[in-house]
PDB file of C-alpha atoms in Angstrom:
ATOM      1  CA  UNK A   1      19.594   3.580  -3.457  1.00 64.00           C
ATOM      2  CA  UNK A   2      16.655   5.916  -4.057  1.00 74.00           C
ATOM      3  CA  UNK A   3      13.661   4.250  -1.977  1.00 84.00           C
ATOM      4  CA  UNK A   4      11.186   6.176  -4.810  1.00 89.00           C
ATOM      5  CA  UNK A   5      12.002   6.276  -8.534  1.00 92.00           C
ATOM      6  CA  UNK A   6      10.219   8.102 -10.752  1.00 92.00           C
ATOM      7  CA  UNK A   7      11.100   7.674 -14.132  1.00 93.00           C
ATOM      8  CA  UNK A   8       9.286  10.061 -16.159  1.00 92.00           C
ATOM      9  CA  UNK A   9       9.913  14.005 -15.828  1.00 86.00           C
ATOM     10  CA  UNK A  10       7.546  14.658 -18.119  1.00 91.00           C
ATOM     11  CA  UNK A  11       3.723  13.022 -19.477  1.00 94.00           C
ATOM     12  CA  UNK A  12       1.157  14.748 -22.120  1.00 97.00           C
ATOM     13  CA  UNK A  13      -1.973  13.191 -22.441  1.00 97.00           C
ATOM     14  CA  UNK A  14      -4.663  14.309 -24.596  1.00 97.00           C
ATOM     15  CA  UNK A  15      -8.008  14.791 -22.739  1.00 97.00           C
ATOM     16  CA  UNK A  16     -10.531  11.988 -22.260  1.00 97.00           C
ATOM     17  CA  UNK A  17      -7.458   9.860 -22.519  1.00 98.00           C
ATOM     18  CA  UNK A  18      -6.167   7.502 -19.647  1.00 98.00           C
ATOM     19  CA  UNK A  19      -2.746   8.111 -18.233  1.00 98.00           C
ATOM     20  CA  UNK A  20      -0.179   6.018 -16.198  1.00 98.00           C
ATOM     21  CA  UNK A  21       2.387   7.576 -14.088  1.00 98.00           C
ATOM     22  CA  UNK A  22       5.289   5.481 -13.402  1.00 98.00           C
ATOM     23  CA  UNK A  23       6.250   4.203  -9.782  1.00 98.00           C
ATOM     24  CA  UNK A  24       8.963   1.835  -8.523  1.00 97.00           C
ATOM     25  CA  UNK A  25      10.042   1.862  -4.578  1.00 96.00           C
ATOM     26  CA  UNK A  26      12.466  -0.151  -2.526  1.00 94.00           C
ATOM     27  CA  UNK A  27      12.439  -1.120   0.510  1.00 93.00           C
ATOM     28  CA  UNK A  28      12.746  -4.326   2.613  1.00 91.00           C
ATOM     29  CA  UNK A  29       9.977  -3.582   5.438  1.00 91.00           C
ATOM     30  CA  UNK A  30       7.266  -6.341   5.200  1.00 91.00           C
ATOM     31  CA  UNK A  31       4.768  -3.345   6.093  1.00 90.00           C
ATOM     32  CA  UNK A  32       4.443  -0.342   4.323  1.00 92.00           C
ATOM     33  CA  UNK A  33       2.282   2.204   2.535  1.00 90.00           C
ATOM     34  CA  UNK A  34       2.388   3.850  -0.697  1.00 93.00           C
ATOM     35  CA  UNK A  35       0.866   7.309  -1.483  1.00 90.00           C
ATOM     36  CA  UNK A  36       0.471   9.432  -4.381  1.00 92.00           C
ATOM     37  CA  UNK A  37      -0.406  13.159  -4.508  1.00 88.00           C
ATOM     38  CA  UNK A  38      -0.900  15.944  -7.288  1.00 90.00           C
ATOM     39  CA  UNK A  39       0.234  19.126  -6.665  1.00 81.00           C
ATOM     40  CA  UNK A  40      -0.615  22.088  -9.110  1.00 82.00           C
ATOM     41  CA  UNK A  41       0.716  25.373  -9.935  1.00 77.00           C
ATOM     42  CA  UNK A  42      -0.268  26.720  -6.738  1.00 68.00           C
ATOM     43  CA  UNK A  43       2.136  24.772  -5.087  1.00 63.00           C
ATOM     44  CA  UNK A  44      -0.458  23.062  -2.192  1.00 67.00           C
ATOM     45  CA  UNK A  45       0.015  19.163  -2.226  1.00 73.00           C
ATOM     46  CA  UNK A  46      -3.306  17.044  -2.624  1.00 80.00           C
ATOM     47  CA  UNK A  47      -3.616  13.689  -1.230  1.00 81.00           C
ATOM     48  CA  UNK A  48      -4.739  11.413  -3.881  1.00 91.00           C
ATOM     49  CA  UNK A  49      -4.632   7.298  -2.975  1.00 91.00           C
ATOM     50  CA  UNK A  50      -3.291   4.925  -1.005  1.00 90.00           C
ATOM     51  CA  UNK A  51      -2.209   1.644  -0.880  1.00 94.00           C
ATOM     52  CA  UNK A  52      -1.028  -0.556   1.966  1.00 93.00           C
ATOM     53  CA  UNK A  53       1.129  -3.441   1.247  1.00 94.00           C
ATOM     54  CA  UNK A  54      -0.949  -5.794   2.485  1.00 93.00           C
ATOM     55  CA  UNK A  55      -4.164  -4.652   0.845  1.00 91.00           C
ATOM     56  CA  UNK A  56      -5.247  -7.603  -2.158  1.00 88.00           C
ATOM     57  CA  UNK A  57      -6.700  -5.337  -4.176  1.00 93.00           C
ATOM     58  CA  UNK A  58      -5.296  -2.191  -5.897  1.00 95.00           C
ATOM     59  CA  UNK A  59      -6.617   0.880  -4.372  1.00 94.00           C
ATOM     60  CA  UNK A  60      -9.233   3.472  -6.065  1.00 95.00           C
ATOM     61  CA  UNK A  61     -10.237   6.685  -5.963  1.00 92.00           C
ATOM     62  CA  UNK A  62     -12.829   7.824  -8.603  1.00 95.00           C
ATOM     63  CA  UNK A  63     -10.756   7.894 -11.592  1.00 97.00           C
ATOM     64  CA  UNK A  64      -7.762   7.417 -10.243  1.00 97.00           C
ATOM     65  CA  UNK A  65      -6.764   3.942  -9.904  1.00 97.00           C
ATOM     66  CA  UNK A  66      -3.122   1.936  -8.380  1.00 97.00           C
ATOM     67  CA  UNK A  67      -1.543  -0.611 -10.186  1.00 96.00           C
ATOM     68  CA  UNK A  68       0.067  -2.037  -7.218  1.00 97.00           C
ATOM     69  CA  UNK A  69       2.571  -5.072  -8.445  1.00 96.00           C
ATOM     70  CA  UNK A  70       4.019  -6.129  -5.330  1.00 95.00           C
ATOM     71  CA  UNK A  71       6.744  -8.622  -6.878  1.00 95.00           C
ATOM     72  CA  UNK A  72       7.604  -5.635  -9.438  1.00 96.00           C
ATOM     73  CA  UNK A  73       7.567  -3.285  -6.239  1.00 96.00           C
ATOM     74  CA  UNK A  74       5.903  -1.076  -8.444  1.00 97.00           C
ATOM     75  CA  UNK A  75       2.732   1.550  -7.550  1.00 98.00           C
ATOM     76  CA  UNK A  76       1.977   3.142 -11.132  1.00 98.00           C
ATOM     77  CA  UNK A  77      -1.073   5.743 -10.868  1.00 98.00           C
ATOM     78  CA  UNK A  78      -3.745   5.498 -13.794  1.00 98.00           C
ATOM     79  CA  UNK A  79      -6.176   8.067 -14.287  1.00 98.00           C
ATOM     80  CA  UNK A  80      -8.599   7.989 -16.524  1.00 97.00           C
ATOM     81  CA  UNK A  81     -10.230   9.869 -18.842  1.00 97.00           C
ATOM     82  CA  UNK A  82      -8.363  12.893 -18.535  1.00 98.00           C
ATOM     83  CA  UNK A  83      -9.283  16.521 -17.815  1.00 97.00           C
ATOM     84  CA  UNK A  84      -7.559  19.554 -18.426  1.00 97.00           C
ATOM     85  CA  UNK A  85      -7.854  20.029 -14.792  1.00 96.00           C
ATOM     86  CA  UNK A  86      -5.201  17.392 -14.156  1.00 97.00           C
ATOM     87  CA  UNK A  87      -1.956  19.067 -15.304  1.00 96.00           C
ATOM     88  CA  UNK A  88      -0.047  19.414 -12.306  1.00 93.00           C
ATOM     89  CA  UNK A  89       2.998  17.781 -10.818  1.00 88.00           C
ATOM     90  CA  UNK A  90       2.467  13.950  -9.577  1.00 92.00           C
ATOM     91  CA  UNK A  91       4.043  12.554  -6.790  1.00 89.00           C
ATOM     92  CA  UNK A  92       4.606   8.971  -5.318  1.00 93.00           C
ATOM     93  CA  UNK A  93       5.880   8.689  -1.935  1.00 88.00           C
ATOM     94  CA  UNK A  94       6.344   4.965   0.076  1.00 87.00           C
ATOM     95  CA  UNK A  95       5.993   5.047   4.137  1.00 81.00           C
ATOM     96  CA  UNK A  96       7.757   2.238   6.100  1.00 82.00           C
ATOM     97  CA  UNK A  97       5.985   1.009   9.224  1.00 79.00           C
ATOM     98  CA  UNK A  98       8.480  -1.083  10.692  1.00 81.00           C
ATOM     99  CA  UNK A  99      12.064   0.666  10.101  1.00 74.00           C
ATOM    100  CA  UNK A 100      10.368   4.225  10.990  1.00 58.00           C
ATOM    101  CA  UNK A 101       7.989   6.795  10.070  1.00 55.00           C
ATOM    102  CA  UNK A 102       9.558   9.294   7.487  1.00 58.00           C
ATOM    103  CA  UNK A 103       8.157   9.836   4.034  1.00 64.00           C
ATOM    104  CA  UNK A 104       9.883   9.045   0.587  1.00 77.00           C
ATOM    105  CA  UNK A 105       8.618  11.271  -1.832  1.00 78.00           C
ATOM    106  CA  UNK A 106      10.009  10.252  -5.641  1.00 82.00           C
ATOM    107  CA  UNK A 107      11.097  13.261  -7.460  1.00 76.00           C
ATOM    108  CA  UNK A 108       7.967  13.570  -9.191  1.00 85.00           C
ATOM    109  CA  UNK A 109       6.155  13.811 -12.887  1.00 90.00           C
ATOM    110  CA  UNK A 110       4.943  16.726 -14.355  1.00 90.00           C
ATOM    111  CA  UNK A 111       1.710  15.564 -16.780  1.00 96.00           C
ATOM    112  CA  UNK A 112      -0.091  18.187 -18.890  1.00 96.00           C
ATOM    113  CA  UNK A 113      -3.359  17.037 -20.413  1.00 97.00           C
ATOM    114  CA  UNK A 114      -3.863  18.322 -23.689  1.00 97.00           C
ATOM    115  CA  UNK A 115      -6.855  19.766 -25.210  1.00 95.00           C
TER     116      UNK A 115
ATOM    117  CA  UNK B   1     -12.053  16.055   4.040  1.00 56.00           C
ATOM    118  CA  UNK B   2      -9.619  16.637   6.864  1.00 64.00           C
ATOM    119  CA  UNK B   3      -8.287  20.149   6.231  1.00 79.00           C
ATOM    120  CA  UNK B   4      -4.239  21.866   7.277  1.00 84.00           C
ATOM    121  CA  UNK B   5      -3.651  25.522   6.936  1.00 89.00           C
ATOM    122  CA  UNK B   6      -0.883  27.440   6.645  1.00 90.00           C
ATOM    123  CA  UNK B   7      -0.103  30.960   7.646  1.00 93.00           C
ATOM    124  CA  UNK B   8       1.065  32.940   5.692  1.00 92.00           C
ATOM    125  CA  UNK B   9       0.518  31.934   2.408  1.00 86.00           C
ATOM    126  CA  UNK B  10       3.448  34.050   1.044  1.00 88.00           C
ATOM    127  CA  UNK B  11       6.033  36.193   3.075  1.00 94.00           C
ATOM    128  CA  UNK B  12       8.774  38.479   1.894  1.00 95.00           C
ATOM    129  CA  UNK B  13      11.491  39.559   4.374  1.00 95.00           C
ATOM    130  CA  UNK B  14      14.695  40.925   4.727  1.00 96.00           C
ATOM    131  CA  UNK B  15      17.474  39.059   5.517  1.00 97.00           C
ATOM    132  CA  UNK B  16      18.655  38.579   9.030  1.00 96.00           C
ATOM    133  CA  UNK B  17      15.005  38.839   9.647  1.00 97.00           C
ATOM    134  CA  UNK B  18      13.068  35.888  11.504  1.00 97.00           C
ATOM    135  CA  UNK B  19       9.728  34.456   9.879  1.00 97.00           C
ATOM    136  CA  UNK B  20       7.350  32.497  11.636  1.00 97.00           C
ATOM    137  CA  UNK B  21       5.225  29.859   9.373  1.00 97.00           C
ATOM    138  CA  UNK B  22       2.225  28.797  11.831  1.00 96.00           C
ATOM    139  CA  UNK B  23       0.397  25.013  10.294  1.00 95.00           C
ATOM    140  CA  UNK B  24      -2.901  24.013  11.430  1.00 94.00           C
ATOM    141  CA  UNK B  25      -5.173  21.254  11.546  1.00 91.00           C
ATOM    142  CA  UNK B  26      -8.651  23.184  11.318  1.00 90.00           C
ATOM    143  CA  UNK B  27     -10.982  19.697  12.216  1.00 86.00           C
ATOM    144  CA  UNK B  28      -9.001  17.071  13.387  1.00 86.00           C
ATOM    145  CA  UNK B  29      -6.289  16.516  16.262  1.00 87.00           C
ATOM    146  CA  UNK B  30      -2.375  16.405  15.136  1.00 86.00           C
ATOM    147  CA  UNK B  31      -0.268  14.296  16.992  1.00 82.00           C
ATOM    148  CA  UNK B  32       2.238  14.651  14.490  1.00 86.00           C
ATOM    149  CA  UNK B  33       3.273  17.207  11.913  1.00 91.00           C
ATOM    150  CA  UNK B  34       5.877  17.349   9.173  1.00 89.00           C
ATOM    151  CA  UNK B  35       8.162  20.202   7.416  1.00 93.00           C
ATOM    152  CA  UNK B  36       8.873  19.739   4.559  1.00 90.00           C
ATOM    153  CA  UNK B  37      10.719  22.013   2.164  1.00 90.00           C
ATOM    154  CA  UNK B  38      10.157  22.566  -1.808  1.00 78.00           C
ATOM    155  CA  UNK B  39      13.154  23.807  -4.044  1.00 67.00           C
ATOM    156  CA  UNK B  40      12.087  24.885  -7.748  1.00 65.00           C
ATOM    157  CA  UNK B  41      11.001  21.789  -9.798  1.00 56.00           C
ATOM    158  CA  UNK B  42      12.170  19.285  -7.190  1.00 58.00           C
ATOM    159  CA  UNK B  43      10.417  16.715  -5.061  1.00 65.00           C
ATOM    160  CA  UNK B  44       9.790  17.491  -0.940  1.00 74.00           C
ATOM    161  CA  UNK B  45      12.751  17.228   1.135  1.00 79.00           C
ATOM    162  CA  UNK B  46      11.474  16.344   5.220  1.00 82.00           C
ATOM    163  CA  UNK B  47      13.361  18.789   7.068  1.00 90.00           C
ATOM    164  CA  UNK B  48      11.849  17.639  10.681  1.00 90.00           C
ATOM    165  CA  UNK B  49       8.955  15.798  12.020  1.00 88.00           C
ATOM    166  CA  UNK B  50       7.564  17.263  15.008  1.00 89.00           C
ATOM    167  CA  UNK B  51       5.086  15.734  17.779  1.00 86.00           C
ATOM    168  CA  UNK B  52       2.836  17.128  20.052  1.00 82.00           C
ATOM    169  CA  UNK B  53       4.612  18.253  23.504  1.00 81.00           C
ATOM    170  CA  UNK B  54       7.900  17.012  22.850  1.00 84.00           C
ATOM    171  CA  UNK B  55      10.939  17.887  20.730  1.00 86.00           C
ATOM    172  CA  UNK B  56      10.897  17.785  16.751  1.00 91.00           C
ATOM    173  CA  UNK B  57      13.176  15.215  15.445  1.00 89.00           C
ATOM    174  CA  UNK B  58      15.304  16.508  12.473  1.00 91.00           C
ATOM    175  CA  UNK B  59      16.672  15.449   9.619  1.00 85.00           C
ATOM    176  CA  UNK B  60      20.578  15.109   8.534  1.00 84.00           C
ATOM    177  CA  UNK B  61      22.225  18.519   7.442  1.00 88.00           C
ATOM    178  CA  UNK B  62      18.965  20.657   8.647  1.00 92.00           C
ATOM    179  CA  UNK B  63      20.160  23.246  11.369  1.00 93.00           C
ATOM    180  CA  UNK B  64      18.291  23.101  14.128  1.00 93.00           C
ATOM    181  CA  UNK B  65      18.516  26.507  15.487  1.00 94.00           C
ATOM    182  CA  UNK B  66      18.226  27.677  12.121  1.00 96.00           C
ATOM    183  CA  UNK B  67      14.973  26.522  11.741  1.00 97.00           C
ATOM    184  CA  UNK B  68      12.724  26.488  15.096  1.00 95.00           C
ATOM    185  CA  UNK B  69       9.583  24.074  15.286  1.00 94.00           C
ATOM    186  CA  UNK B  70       7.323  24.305  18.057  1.00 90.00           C
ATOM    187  CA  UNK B  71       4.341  21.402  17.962  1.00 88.00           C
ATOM    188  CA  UNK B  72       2.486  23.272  21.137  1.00 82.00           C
ATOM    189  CA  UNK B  73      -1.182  21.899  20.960  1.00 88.00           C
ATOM    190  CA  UNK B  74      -2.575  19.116  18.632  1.00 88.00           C
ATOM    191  CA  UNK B  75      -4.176  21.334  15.866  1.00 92.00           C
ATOM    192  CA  UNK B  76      -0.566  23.955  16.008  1.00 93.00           C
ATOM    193  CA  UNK B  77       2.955  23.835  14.859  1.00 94.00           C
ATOM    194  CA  UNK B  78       5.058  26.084  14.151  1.00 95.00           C
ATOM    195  CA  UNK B  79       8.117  26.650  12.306  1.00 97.00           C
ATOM    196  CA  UNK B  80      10.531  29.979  12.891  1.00 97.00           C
ATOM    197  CA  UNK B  81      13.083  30.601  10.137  1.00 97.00           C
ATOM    198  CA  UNK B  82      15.613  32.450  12.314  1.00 96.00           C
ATOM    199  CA  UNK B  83      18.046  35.419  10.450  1.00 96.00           C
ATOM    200  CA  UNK B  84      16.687  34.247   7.482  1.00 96.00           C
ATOM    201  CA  UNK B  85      19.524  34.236   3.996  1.00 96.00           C
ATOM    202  CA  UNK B  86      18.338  34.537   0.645  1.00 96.00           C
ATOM    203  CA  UNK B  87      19.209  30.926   0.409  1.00 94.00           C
ATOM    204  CA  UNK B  88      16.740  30.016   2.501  1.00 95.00           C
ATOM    205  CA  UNK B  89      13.645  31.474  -0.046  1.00 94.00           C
ATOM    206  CA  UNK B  90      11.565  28.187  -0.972  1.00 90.00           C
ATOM    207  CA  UNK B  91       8.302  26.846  -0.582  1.00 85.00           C
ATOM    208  CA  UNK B  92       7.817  25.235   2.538  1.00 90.00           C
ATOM    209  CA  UNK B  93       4.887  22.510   3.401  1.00 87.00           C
ATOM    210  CA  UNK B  94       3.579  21.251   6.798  1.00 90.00           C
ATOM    211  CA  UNK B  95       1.684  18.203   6.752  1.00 87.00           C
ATOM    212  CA  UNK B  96      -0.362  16.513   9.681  1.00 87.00           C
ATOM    213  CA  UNK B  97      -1.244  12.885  10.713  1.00 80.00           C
ATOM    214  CA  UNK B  98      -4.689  12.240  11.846  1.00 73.00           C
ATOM    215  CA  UNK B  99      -4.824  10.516  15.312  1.00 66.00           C
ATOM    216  CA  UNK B 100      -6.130   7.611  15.879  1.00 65.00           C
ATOM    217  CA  UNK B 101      -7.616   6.708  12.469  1.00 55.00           C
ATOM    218  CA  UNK B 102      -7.215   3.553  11.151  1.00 54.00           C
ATOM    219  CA  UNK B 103      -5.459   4.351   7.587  1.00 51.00           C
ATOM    220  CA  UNK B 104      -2.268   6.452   7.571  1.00 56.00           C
ATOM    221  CA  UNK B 105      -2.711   9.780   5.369  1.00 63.00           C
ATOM    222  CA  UNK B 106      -0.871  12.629   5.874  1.00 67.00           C
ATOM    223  CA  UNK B 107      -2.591  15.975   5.005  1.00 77.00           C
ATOM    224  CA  UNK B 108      -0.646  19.073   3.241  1.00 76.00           C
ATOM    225  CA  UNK B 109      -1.177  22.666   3.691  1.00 81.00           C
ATOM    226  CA  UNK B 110      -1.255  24.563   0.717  1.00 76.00           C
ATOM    227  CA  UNK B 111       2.445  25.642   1.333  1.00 82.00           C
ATOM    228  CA  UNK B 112       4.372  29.229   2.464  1.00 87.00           C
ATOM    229  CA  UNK B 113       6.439  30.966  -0.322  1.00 87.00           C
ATOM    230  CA  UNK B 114       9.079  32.537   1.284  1.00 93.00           C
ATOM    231  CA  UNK B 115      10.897  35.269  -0.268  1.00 94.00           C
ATOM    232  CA  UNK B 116      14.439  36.360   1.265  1.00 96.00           C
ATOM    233  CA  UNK B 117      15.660  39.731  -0.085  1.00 96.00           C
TER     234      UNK B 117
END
């Protein structure tokens, strides 16, 4: 089973909008951290936000924000009020503490913010 | 913000060639560093995760011999594409793990295009 699904390919937003990229995991670790990062044209990955699973509240990051649903096992990224500066490829990725330390990365979304 | 570098930036060789990818930490100490590997329009695959002063642990199906990784200091790692293919052109991304700090962030390097002819 993929430990990271992302579900959507493909997101336009217009600018000034918000945005919410889609994030499901799996895993059966009681401890573990989710991550998202944007990576643009140029290829570099930028760290974004995290959140740890036992964190109450959702983790954010100027205007990005995570919908963390822990029931849902679900880590959507919202970012608001969109700039033209945020098309670029979006990915979630889910560390487990207890089982060991590699990285899930989901397959990623591509947004482009429209003018 | 913590900062990784990679050298080069972009490489393009010949095949049977080796190519050496050198990642550093520029202000904070390494204990670990990850490889990852970027195919066209497709997420990061982990090809090995590599500790200071000891051997790199790699993943299934990555060659080992193929693909060298020295973790010699905790700002350096390297990795050495030996006789390099044309299948092995992709973008390929170190990232490091801060030591010692309380939240768990990886940092990435801006990446190394590599170009097999």
């Amino acid at each position: 089973a993929q430990k990271i699904t992302q579900t959507q390919p493909g997101m336009f937003v217009q600018e000034k909008e918000a945005v919410t990229l889609d994030c499901t995991y799996d895993t059966s670790d009681p401890s573990y951290g989710l991550f998202w990062y944007k990576q643009p044209s140029s290829g570099e990955m930028i760290f974004l936000i995290y959140q740890g699973s036992y964190d109450q509240q959702n983790a954010t990051e100027g205007r990005y924000s995570l919908n963390f649903q822990k029931a849902r096992k679900s880590a959507n990224l919202v970012i608001s009020a969109s700039q033209l500066g945020d098309s670029a490829m979006y990915f979630c990725a889910m560390r487990e503490y207890v089982t060991g330390n590699q990285f899930y990365f989901g397959t990623g979304t591509s947004l482009t913010v429209i003018p | 913000g913590a900062v990784v570098s990679q050298h080069p930036s972009w490489v393009i060789c010949k095949s049977g060639t080796s190519v050496k990818i050198e990642c550093r930490s520029l202000d904070f100490q390494a204990t670990t560093m990850f490889w990852y590997r970027q195919f066209p329009k497709q997420s990061l695959m982990l090809m090995a995760t590599s500790n200071e002063g000891s051997k790199a642990t790699y993943e299934q199906g990555v060659e080992k011999d193929k693909f060298l990784i020295n973790h010699a200091s905790l700002t350096l790692s390297t990795l050495t594409v030996t006789s390099a293919h044309p299948e092995d052109s992709s973008f390929y991304i170190c990232s490091a793990r801060e030591s010692g700090q309380g939240t768990d962030t990886q940092y990435f390097g801006p990446g190394t295009r590599l170009t097999v002819l």
